[in-house]
Coordinates of C-alpha atoms (C1' of nucleotides) in Angstrom, one line a residue:
Chain A
M6 CA -7.7 -26.3 9.2
V7 CA -4.7 -27.2 7.2
F8 CA -2.5 -27.0 10.3
V9 CA -0.4 -30.0 10.8
A10 CA 1.6 -29.5 14.1
T11 CA 4.8 -31.4 14.2
G12 CA 7.6 -32.0 16.7
P13 CA 7.5 -32.7 20.3
P14 CA 5.6 -30.1 22.4
G15 CA 7.3 -28.6 25.3
N16 CA 11.1 -29.0 25.5
G17 CA 13.4 -30.8 23.2
R18 CA 13.1 -28.7 20.2
H19 CA 16.1 -26.7 21.1
A20 CA 18.2 -28.4 18.4
E21 CA 15.6 -27.8 15.8
C22 CA 15.8 -24.1 16.3
L23 CA 19.6 -24.0 16.1
S24 CA 19.5 -25.6 12.8
C25 CA 16.6 -23.7 11.5
D26 CA 17.1 -22.1 8.0
A27 CA 15.5 -19.0 9.3
R28 CA 17.7 -18.6 12.3
S29 CA 20.6 -16.7 10.8
H30 CA 18.3 -13.8 9.3
S31 CA 15.2 -13.7 11.4
V32 CA 14.2 -12.2 14.7
C33 CA 15.4 -15.4 16.4
N34 CA 19.1 -14.4 15.9
A35 CA 18.6 -11.6 18.4
I36 CA 18.6 -14.4 21.0
K37 CA 21.9 -16.2 21.9
N38 CA 22.3 -19.9 21.4
K39 CA 22.1 -20.6 25.1
D40 CA 18.8 -18.8 25.5
V41 CA 17.2 -20.5 22.4
A42 CA 15.6 -23.2 24.7
R43 CA 13.4 -20.7 26.1
L44 CA 12.2 -19.5 22.8
A45 CA 11.8 -22.9 21.5
G46 CA 9.5 -23.8 24.4
L47 CA 7.1 -21.0 23.3
A48 CA 7.0 -22.0 19.7
T49 CA 4.7 -24.5 18.0
V50 CA 6.0 -25.6 14.7
V51 CA 3.2 -25.7 12.0
E52 CA 3.4 -27.4 8.5
V53 CA 1.3 -25.8 5.9
K54 CA 0.7 -27.4 2.4
A55 CA 0.9 -25.4 -0.7
G56 CA -2.3 -23.4 -1.0
G57 CA -3.1 -23.7 2.6
G58 CA -4.0 -20.7 4.7
F59 CA -2.5 -20.2 8.2
I60 CA -3.8 -16.7 9.1
H61 CA -7.5 -15.7 8.3
E62 CA -8.5 -12.1 8.2
G63 CA -10.9 -11.4 11.0
D64 CA -9.9 -14.1 13.3
A65 CA -8.7 -13.3 16.8
A66 CA -5.0 -12.3 16.5
E67 CA -3.6 -14.6 19.2
H68 CA -0.3 -15.5 17.6
F69 CA 2.8 -14.1 16.0
F70 CA 4.4 -16.2 13.1
N71 CA 8.0 -16.6 11.9
V72 CA 8.4 -18.2 8.5
A73 CA 10.9 -21.2 9.1
H74 CA 10.9 -22.2 5.6
G75 CA 8.9 -21.5 2.4
D76 CA 7.0 -18.7 0.6
A77 CA 3.5 -17.2 1.4
K78 CA 1.3 -14.4 0.2
L79 CA -0.6 -11.9 2.5
Y80 CA -3.9 -10.6 1.3
K81 CA -7.0 -8.6 2.2
L82 CA -10.4 -9.4 0.7
M83 CA -13.5 -7.2 0.1
S84 CA -17.0 -8.7 0.6
D85 CA -17.5 -9.2 -3.1
G86 CA -14.3 -11.1 -3.5
R87 CA -12.0 -8.3 -4.8
R88 CA -8.5 -9.1 -3.4
Q89 CA -5.5 -7.2 -2.7
L90 CA -2.2 -8.9 -1.9
T91 CA -0.3 -6.8 0.6
G92 CA 2.9 -8.6 0.3
F93 CA 4.8 -11.8 0.2
V94 CA 6.8 -13.3 2.9
R95 CA 9.8 -15.7 2.7
T96 CA 12.0 -17.8 5.0
G97 CA 13.0 -15.8 8.1
D98 CA 10.2 -13.3 7.7
F99 CA 8.0 -12.3 10.8
L100 CA 4.4 -12.0 10.6
G101 CA 1.5 -10.5 12.5
L102 CA 2.6 -7.2 13.6
A103 CA 0.0 -5.5 11.5
A104 CA -2.9 -6.6 13.8
G105 CA -5.1 -5.1 16.3
K106 CA -7.4 -7.4 18.2
N107 CA -8.1 -9.3 14.9
Y108 CA -5.9 -10.2 12.1
S109 CA -6.6 -7.6 9.2
F110 CA -5.2 -9.9 6.5
S111 CA -5.0 -13.5 5.5
A112 CA -1.8 -15.6 4.8
E113 CA -1.6 -18.5 2.5
A114 CA 1.3 -20.8 1.6
L115 CA 2.6 -20.6 -2.0
D116 CA 4.7 -23.7 -1.5
P117 CA 5.0 -26.1 1.5
V118 CA 5.7 -23.9 4.4
R119 CA 6.9 -24.3 7.9
V120 CA 6.1 -21.6 10.3
C121 CA 6.8 -21.2 14.0
R122 CA 3.8 -19.9 15.9
F123 CA 4.1 -17.9 19.1
S124 CA 1.5 -16.9 21.5
R125 CA 1.3 -13.1 21.3
K126 CA 1.0 -12.8 25.0
K127 CA 3.8 -15.0 25.9
L128 CA 6.1 -13.4 23.3
T129 CA 5.4 -10.0 24.7
S130 CA 6.6 -11.2 28.0
L131 CA 9.6 -12.6 26.4
F132 CA 10.5 -9.0 25.3
D133 CA 11.2 -8.0 28.8
D134 CA 14.0 -10.5 29.0
F135 CA 15.2 -10.1 25.5
P136 CA 14.9 -6.5 24.5
A137 CA 17.1 -7.1 21.5
M138 CA 14.3 -9.1 20.1
E139 CA 12.0 -6.2 20.3
R140 CA 14.4 -4.0 18.6
R141 CA 14.8 -6.4 15.9
L142 CA 11.0 -6.4 15.5
L143 CA 11.0 -2.6 15.3
E144 CA 13.5 -2.8 12.5
A145 CA 11.3 -5.5 10.7
A146 CA 8.3 -3.2 11.0
S147 CA 10.2 -0.3 9.7
N148 CA 11.3 -2.3 6.6
D149 CA 7.6 -3.5 6.0
L150 CA 6.5 0.1 6.3
L151 CA 9.1 1.2 3.8
A152 CA 8.1 -1.6 1.4
A153 CA 4.5 -0.6 2.0
Q154 CA 5.1 3.1 1.1
N155 CA 6.7 2.0 -2.1
Q156 CA 3.8 -0.1 -3.0
M157 CA 1.4 2.7 -2.3
L158 CA 3.3 4.8 -5.0
L159 CA 3.1 1.8 -7.3
L160 CA -0.6 1.2 -6.9
G161 CA -1.5 4.9 -6.7
R162 CA 0.7 6.5 -9.5
K163 CA 2.4 3.8 -11.8
T164 CA 1.2 2.6 -15.0
A165 CA 0.7 -1.2 -15.7
R166 CA 4.1 -1.3 -17.5
E167 CA 5.8 0.5 -14.6
R168 CA 4.1 -1.8 -12.1
V169 CA 5.2 -5.0 -13.7
A170 CA 8.6 -3.8 -14.1
S171 CA 8.9 -2.9 -10.6
F172 CA 7.6 -6.2 -9.4
L173 CA 10.1 -8.1 -11.5
G174 CA 12.9 -5.9 -10.3
S175 CA 12.1 -6.4 -6.7
Q176 CA 11.8 -10.1 -7.2
A177 CA 15.2 -10.1 -8.9
A178 CA 16.6 -8.1 -5.9
L179 CA 15.4 -10.6 -3.5
A180 CA 17.5 -13.2 -5.2
P181 CA 21.0 -11.8 -4.9
S182 CA 22.5 -15.0 -6.5
C183 CA 20.3 -14.4 -9.6
H184 CA 22.1 -12.2 -12.0
Q185 CA 21.3 -10.6 -15.5
G186 CA 20.5 -13.5 -17.7
D187 CA 19.7 -16.1 -15.0
R188 CA 16.4 -17.8 -14.7
L189 CA 14.4 -16.1 -11.9
P190 CA 11.7 -18.4 -10.6
L191 CA 8.3 -16.9 -9.7
S192 CA 6.5 -18.8 -6.9
M193 CA 3.2 -16.9 -7.4
T194 CA 0.7 -17.2 -10.2
R195 CA -0.3 -14.4 -12.6
G196 CA -3.4 -14.0 -10.5
D197 CA -1.4 -13.3 -7.4
I198 CA 0.9 -10.8 -9.3
A199 CA -2.3 -9.2 -10.7
D200 CA -3.8 -8.7 -7.1
Y201 CA -0.4 -7.6 -5.7
L202 CA -0.1 -4.9 -8.5
G203 CA -3.8 -3.8 -8.6
L204 CA -4.3 -5.1 -12.1
T205 CA -6.2 -7.9 -13.8
I206 CA -4.6 -11.2 -14.9
E207 CA -5.0 -10.1 -18.5
T208 CA -3.1 -6.9 -18.1
V209 CA -0.2 -8.7 -16.3
S210 CA -0.1 -11.2 -19.0
R211 CA -0.2 -8.6 -21.8
T212 CA 2.4 -6.5 -20.2
M213 CA 4.9 -9.2 -19.7
T214 CA 4.5 -10.3 -23.3
A215 CA 5.1 -6.6 -24.1
L216 CA 8.3 -6.6 -22.0
R217 CA 9.4 -9.8 -23.6
K218 CA 8.8 -8.4 -27.1
S219 CA 10.9 -5.4 -26.3
G220 CA 13.8 -7.6 -25.2
V221 CA 13.9 -6.5 -21.6
I222 CA 12.9 -10.0 -20.4
K223 CA 12.6 -13.6 -21.5
I224 CA 9.8 -16.0 -20.2
P225 CA 11.3 -19.5 -20.5
S226 CA 8.2 -20.8 -18.7
S227 CA 5.2 -19.1 -17.2
S228 CA 6.8 -19.5 -13.8
E229 CA 10.2 -18.2 -14.7
V230 CA 11.6 -15.0 -16.1
T231 CA 15.1 -14.0 -17.1
I232 CA 16.0 -10.4 -16.9
Q233 CA 17.9 -9.4 -20.2
D234 CA 18.3 -5.8 -19.4
T235 CA 18.4 -4.8 -15.7
A236 CA 19.1 -1.1 -16.4
A237 CA 16.2 -0.9 -18.7
L238 CA 13.8 -2.7 -16.4
K239 CA 14.7 -0.3 -13.7
S240 CA 14.2 2.7 -15.8
I241 CA 10.8 1.6 -16.8
A242 CA 10.0 0.8 -13.0
D243 CA 11.1 4.3 -12.1
G244 CA 9.3 6.0 -14.9
T245 CA 12.4 7.4 -16.4
I246 CA 11.7 5.9 -19.8
A247 CA 8.3 6.9 -21.1
L248 CA 7.5 4.2 -23.7
D249 CA 9.4 1.7 -25.9
Chain B
M24 CA 15.0 25.7 5.0
V25 CA 11.8 26.4 6.7
F26 CA 13.1 25.4 10.0
V27 CA 12.7 27.8 12.9
A28 CA 14.2 26.4 16.0
T29 CA 12.8 27.8 19.2
G30 CA 13.2 27.4 22.9
P31 CA 16.4 27.2 24.7
P32 CA 18.7 24.5 23.8
G33 CA 19.9 22.0 26.4
N34 CA 18.0 22.0 29.7
G35 CA 15.1 23.9 30.8
R36 CA 12.6 22.6 28.4
H37 CA 11.2 20.2 31.0
A38 CA 8.0 22.2 31.5
E39 CA 7.5 22.6 27.9
C40 CA 7.3 18.7 27.5
L41 CA 4.9 18.3 30.6
S42 CA 2.4 20.8 29.1
C43 CA 2.8 19.5 25.5
D44 CA -0.5 18.8 23.6
A45 CA 1.0 15.6 22.3
R46 CA 2.1 14.3 25.6
S47 CA -1.0 12.3 26.6
H48 CA -1.2 10.4 23.5
S49 CA 2.2 10.1 21.9
V50 CA 5.2 8.0 22.6
C51 CA 6.3 10.4 25.1
N52 CA 3.9 9.3 27.6
A53 CA 5.8 6.2 27.8
I54 CA 8.1 8.2 30.1
K55 CA 7.3 9.1 33.6
N56 CA 7.2 12.8 34.6
K57 CA 10.4 12.6 36.6
D58 CA 12.3 11.4 33.5
V59 CA 10.9 13.8 31.0
A60 CA 14.0 16.2 31.6
R61 CA 16.1 13.5 29.9
L62 CA 13.8 13.3 27.0
A63 CA 13.5 17.1 26.7
G64 CA 17.4 17.4 26.7
L65 CA 17.4 15.3 23.6
A66 CA 14.7 17.3 21.7
T67 CA 15.0 20.2 19.4
V68 CA 11.5 21.9 19.0
V69 CA 11.0 23.1 15.4
E70 CA 8.3 25.4 14.2
V71 CA 7.2 24.7 10.6
K72 CA 5.1 27.3 8.7
A73 CA 1.9 26.0 6.7
G74 CA 3.3 24.5 3.5
G75 CA 6.9 24.2 4.8
G76 CA 8.6 20.9 4.4
F77 CA 10.6 19.4 7.3
I78 CA 11.5 15.9 6.0
H79 CA 13.0 15.6 2.5
E80 CA 13.0 12.3 0.5
G81 CA 16.5 11.3 -0.1
D82 CA 18.1 13.2 2.8
A83 CA 20.2 11.3 5.4
A84 CA 17.8 10.1 8.0
E85 CA 19.3 11.5 11.0
H86 CA 16.3 12.4 13.0
F87 CA 12.9 11.1 14.4
F88 CA 10.1 13.6 14.8
N89 CA 7.2 13.7 17.0
V90 CA 4.5 16.2 16.0
A91 CA 3.8 18.3 19.1
H92 CA 1.1 20.3 17.3
G93 CA -0.5 20.5 13.8
D94 CA -1.2 18.4 10.8
A95 CA 1.2 17.3 8.0
K96 CA 1.2 15.2 5.0
L97 CA 3.8 12.5 3.9
Y98 CA 4.6 11.9 0.4
K99 CA 6.8 10.2 -2.2
L100 CA 7.6 11.7 -5.7
M101 CA 8.6 10.3 -9.0
S102 CA 11.1 11.9 -11.2
D103 CA 8.5 13.2 -13.6
G104 CA 6.6 14.9 -10.7
R105 CA 3.9 12.2 -10.0
R106 CA 3.2 12.2 -6.3
Q107 CA 1.7 9.9 -4.0
L108 CA 0.8 10.8 -0.3
T109 CA 1.4 7.9 1.9
G110 CA -0.3 9.4 4.8
F111 CA -1.3 12.3 7.0
V112 CA 0.1 12.9 10.6
R113 CA -1.4 14.7 13.5
T114 CA -0.6 16.0 16.9
G115 CA 1.1 13.2 18.8
D116 CA 2.1 11.2 15.8
F117 CA 5.7 9.8 15.6
L118 CA 7.5 10.0 12.3
G119 CA 10.6 8.6 10.7
L120 CA 10.3 4.9 11.5
A121 CA 9.9 4.0 7.8
A122 CA 13.5 5.1 6.8
G123 CA 16.8 3.3 6.1
K124 CA 19.9 5.4 5.7
N125 CA 17.8 8.0 3.9
Y126 CA 14.3 9.3 4.2
S127 CA 12.1 7.5 1.7
F128 CA 9.4 10.2 1.8
S129 CA 9.0 14.0 2.5
A130 CA 6.8 15.6 5.1
E131 CA 5.2 19.0 4.7
A132 CA 3.0 20.9 7.2
L133 CA -0.5 21.5 6.3
D134 CA -0.9 24.2 8.9
P135 CA 1.6 25.7 11.3
V136 CA 3.2 22.7 12.9
R137 CA 5.5 22.3 15.8
V138 CA 7.6 19.1 15.9
C139 CA 10.2 17.7 18.4
R140 CA 13.2 16.4 16.5
F141 CA 15.4 13.8 18.0
S142 CA 18.6 12.5 16.9
R143 CA 18.1 8.9 15.8
K144 CA 21.3 7.8 17.3
K145 CA 20.7 9.4 20.7
L146 CA 17.0 8.2 20.8
T147 CA 18.2 4.6 20.1
S148 CA 20.4 4.8 23.3
L149 CA 17.5 6.2 25.2
F150 CA 15.6 3.1 24.4
D151 CA 17.9 1.1 26.7
D152 CA 16.8 3.1 29.7
F153 CA 13.1 3.4 28.6
P154 CA 12.1 0.1 27.1
A155 CA 8.5 1.2 27.4
M156 CA 9.1 3.9 24.8
E157 CA 10.4 1.3 22.3
R158 CA 7.3 -0.9 22.9
R159 CA 5.2 2.2 22.3
L160 CA 7.0 2.6 19.1
L161 CA 6.4 -0.9 18.0
E162 CA 2.7 -0.3 18.6
A163 CA 2.7 2.9 16.6
A164 CA 4.6 1.0 13.7
S165 CA 2.0 -1.8 13.9
N166 CA -0.8 0.8 13.5
D167 CA 1.0 2.4 10.6
L168 CA 1.3 -0.9 8.9
L169 CA -2.4 -1.7 9.5
A170 CA -3.3 1.7 7.8
A171 CA -0.9 1.0 5.0
Q172 CA -2.5 -2.3 4.2
N173 CA -5.8 -0.7 4.2
Q174 CA -4.6 2.0 1.9
M175 CA -3.1 -0.7 -0.5
L176 CA -6.5 -2.3 -0.8
L177 CA -8.0 1.1 -1.5
L178 CA -5.5 2.0 -4.1
G179 CA -5.3 -1.4 -5.8
R180 CA -9.0 -2.5 -5.9
K181 CA -11.4 0.3 -5.0
T182 CA -13.3 2.6 -7.4
A183 CA -13.1 6.4 -7.2
R184 CA -16.4 6.5 -5.4
E185 CA -15.1 3.9 -3.0
R186 CA -12.0 5.8 -2.3
V187 CA -13.5 9.1 -1.7
A188 CA -16.1 7.5 0.6
S189 CA -13.3 5.6 2.5
F190 CA -11.3 8.8 2.8
L191 CA -14.2 10.9 4.1
G192 CA -15.1 8.0 6.5
S193 CA -11.7 7.8 8.0
Q194 CA -11.4 11.5 8.4
A195 CA -14.7 11.5 10.3
A196 CA -13.4 8.7 12.5
L197 CA -10.2 10.9 13.4
A198 CA -12.5 13.5 14.8
P199 CA -14.6 11.5 17.3
S200 CA -16.3 14.7 18.6
C201 CA -17.7 15.2 15.1
H202 CA -21.1 13.4 14.7
Q203 CA -23.3 12.9 11.7
G204 CA -24.4 16.2 10.4
D205 CA -21.6 18.2 12.0
R206 CA -19.1 20.1 9.8
L207 CA -15.9 18.2 9.4
P208 CA -13.0 20.4 8.4
L209 CA -10.7 19.1 5.8
S210 CA -7.1 20.5 6.4
M211 CA -5.8 19.3 2.9
T212 CA -6.5 20.6 -0.7
R213 CA -8.2 18.5 -3.4
G214 CA -4.8 18.0 -4.8
D215 CA -3.6 16.3 -1.7
I216 CA -6.7 14.1 -1.5
A217 CA -6.2 13.1 -5.1
D218 CA -2.6 12.2 -4.6
Y219 CA -3.6 10.3 -1.5
L220 CA -6.3 8.3 -3.3
G221 CA -4.3 7.8 -6.4
L222 CA -6.9 10.0 -8.5
T223 CA -6.9 13.2 -10.2
I224 CA -8.1 16.4 -8.8
E225 CA -11.0 16.4 -11.3
T226 CA -12.2 13.0 -10.3
V227 CA -12.1 13.8 -6.6
S228 CA -14.0 16.9 -7.3
R229 CA -16.7 15.1 -9.5
T230 CA -16.9 12.3 -7.1
M231 CA -17.6 14.6 -4.1
T232 CA -20.2 16.4 -6.2
A233 CA -21.8 13.0 -6.9
L234 CA -21.8 12.1 -3.3
R235 CA -23.5 15.4 -2.4
K236 CA -26.1 15.0 -5.0
S237 CA -26.9 11.6 -3.8
G238 CA -27.5 13.1 -0.3
V239 CA -24.8 11.3 1.5
I240 CA -22.7 14.4 2.3
K241 CA -23.0 18.1 2.1
I242 CA -20.2 20.5 1.1
P243 CA -20.7 23.7 3.1
S244 CA -17.4 25.0 1.8
S245 CA -14.6 23.5 -0.2
S246 CA -12.6 22.8 2.9
E247 CA -15.6 21.3 5.0
V248 CA -17.9 18.4 4.5
T249 CA -20.8 17.2 6.7
I250 CA -21.7 13.5 6.6
Q251 CA -25.5 13.1 6.2
D252 CA -25.6 9.5 6.2
T253 CA -22.6 7.7 8.0
A254 CA -24.0 4.2 7.3
A255 CA -24.3 4.7 3.6
L256 CA -20.9 6.4 3.4
K257 CA -19.4 3.2 5.0
S258 CA -21.4 1.0 2.7
I259 CA -20.1 2.8 -0.2
A260 CA -16.5 2.6 1.3
D261 CA -16.7 -1.1 1.7
G262 CA -18.3 -1.8 -1.7
T263 CA -21.4 -3.2 -0.1
I264 CA -23.4 -0.9 -2.2
A265 CA -22.9 -1.0 -6.0
L266 CA -24.2 2.3 -7.3
D267 CA -26.6 4.9 -6.3
Chain C
dC10 C1' -11.2 45.4 -5.4
dG11 C1' -8.7 42.8 -8.5
dC12 C1' -5.3 38.9 -8.5
dT13 C1' -4.1 34.4 -8.0
dA14 C1' -5.1 29.8 -5.9
dT15 C1' -8.2 26.4 -5.9
dC16 C1' -12.2 24.2 -7.2
dT17 C1' -15.8 22.7 -10.4
dT18 C1' -17.7 21.3 -14.8
dG19 C1' -17.6 19.7 -19.7
dA20 C1' -16.0 17.2 -23.8
dC21 C1' -12.8 14.2 -25.4
dA22 C1' -9.3 10.6 -25.3
dA23 C1' -6.7 6.6 -23.3
dT24 C1' -5.6 2.9 -20.4
dC25 C1' -7.2 -0.7 -18.4
dT26 C1' -11.1 -3.9 -17.5
dT27 C1' -14.5 -7.1 -19.1
dC28 C1' -16.0 -10.6 -21.8
dA29 C1' -14.8 -14.4 -24.9
dA30 C1' -12.1 -18.1 -26.8
dG31 C1' -8.3 -20.9 -27.6
dG32 C1' -3.7 -22.9 -26.2
dC33 C1' -0.6 -25.1 -22.9
dC34 C1' 0.9 -27.7 -19.2
dT35 C1' 0.3 -31.1 -15.6
dG36 C1' -1.5 -34.8 -13.2
dT37 C1' -4.4 -38.7 -13.2
dG38 C1' -6.7 -42.6 -14.7
dG39 C1' -7.9 -45.8 -18.1
Chain D
dC19 C1' 1.4 -44.8 -22.6
dC20 C1' -1.8 -42.1 -24.0
dA21 C1' -6.0 -39.5 -23.5
dC22 C1' -8.5 -36.4 -21.0
dA23 C1' -9.7 -33.0 -17.5
dG24 C1' -8.9 -28.8 -15.1
dG25 C1' -6.2 -24.9 -14.1
dC26 C1' -3.4 -21.3 -15.8
dC27 C1' -1.9 -18.5 -19.2
dT28 C1' -2.3 -15.9 -23.6
dT29 C1' -4.7 -13.2 -27.0
dG30 C1' -8.4 -10.5 -29.2
dA31 C1' -12.2 -7.2 -29.4
dA32 C1' -15.3 -4.2 -27.3
dG33 C1' -16.5 -1.3 -23.4
dA34 C1' -16.2 1.7 -19.3
dT35 C1' -13.8 4.2 -15.7
dT36 C1' -10.7 7.5 -15.2
dG37 C1' -7.4 10.9 -17.1
dT38 C1' -6.3 14.9 -20.1
dC39 C1' -7.2 19.3 -21.7
dA40 C1' -9.8 23.4 -21.4
dA41 C1' -12.7 26.9 -19.6
dG42 C1' -15.3 29.2 -16.2
dA43 C1' -16.6 29.8 -11.0
dT44 C1' -15.4 30.7 -6.3
dA45 C1' -12.8 32.2 -2.6
dG46 C1' -9.0 33.9 -0.1
dC47 C1' -5.6 37.7 0.2
dG48 C1' -2.9 41.6 -0.4

DNA sequence: CGCTATCTTGACAATCTTCAAGGCCTGTGG
DNA sequence: CCACAGGCCTTGAAGATTGTCAAGATAGCG
């Protein structure tokens, strides 16, 4: 296990919640400051090293997770090792809804991650007292569903070029402070991108080179891109532009 | 518009709800019989002809839908006509969660469909009085999310053979009364299947022929299959068997 | 009974994968 | 401080799965 539990168990983590990076934009903010103690009492803070897994496909789904800080990838595996990333999560994201009795996916940290772990059972009972939290979760699930449908369109019908352009476009959209011409850091490897887009590493690499050569992006380092022409990138992503 | 509103507006549809095919296994059964009148008052029953659309991608997302009877397909379109089916819905299924301000997908009836249409705004207020309904919706969203992740794996990493086998397997799983050797009716066309699996009509057709020739299925008519070897079909779907 | 949809099958083409090799970057240890 | 090792990324050539184009078969419907 790569779990490293920190912080005092039980009470006293109240303050930690109030200062949490995720508090402002996660499900937690459905709860008023005065009620946070109750929530904190249910959470276990877990630190995960970069590359460490904290949800394992097939395990009993006993917990929900909220990402307090960091980035992680979600994926499914086939028996022969083929892998499909189903999404990325970031600070504030909630995790574990898409599960029956067992987790149907794995989660692995891309950089050092801190997650709040909640017992599924206990959290459900919390919903009775804080219905706003449940509503928040429903919103989160709706957003995930929306993203999943877009990804199905990407995987089922888009060309490699369109997939990579779509990916870069959405990454840029997630960093609102990053404007055209700014460096956009990519926290995942080419292999992760490939498994997210249903392509091979080689095709991702070749396609990014092609986008660079056509002037749409620059690649200052292999873990950074700068988008030179946002409009063109979007046209490519949407299939409005045929070729270039 | 293919809408054909039926039934008296306002009150008096109480009984209709109580006898609805969907009542037993839809979100509606989170509501007690005595409270159904309130729910019925909010619903508009809509009859949709086979082939008729009742949700249009891009339209303002003003309604939720519950399928009272029939089958429908959900899909997204690209500007050049490429289509990706994101799922099928059946009697009892709830629709419209995966939407922001506008619908991000379209819905079209596969056979004559009856849906209950609810105003999004009014339904949300109903949640305050019937929290069980919201919980039910969250469960439904979780299931949809689970299915979406499986579909991403299928679209991103499975071969044509594996995709078709997966599809037939899940269709069979949806008809619990249909056992090995029984005829399984397919309510969708080859084109729908192709757009659901991210393939072309030709590839679906060829692949089904190949499965037939290898003895895994029979195809008594183009809209029916019988699964001759459930275990083999599952092995193919999971990629456990390489070729045949 | 023929018309039109849909489905099947065949030949060829193209995108993407596979296999292979070389370069780059980082971190570690001498 | 530099050399080396291992990952990760890039690039090339060949191959395969799937798509495209085309024609014929089957079936449902007026």
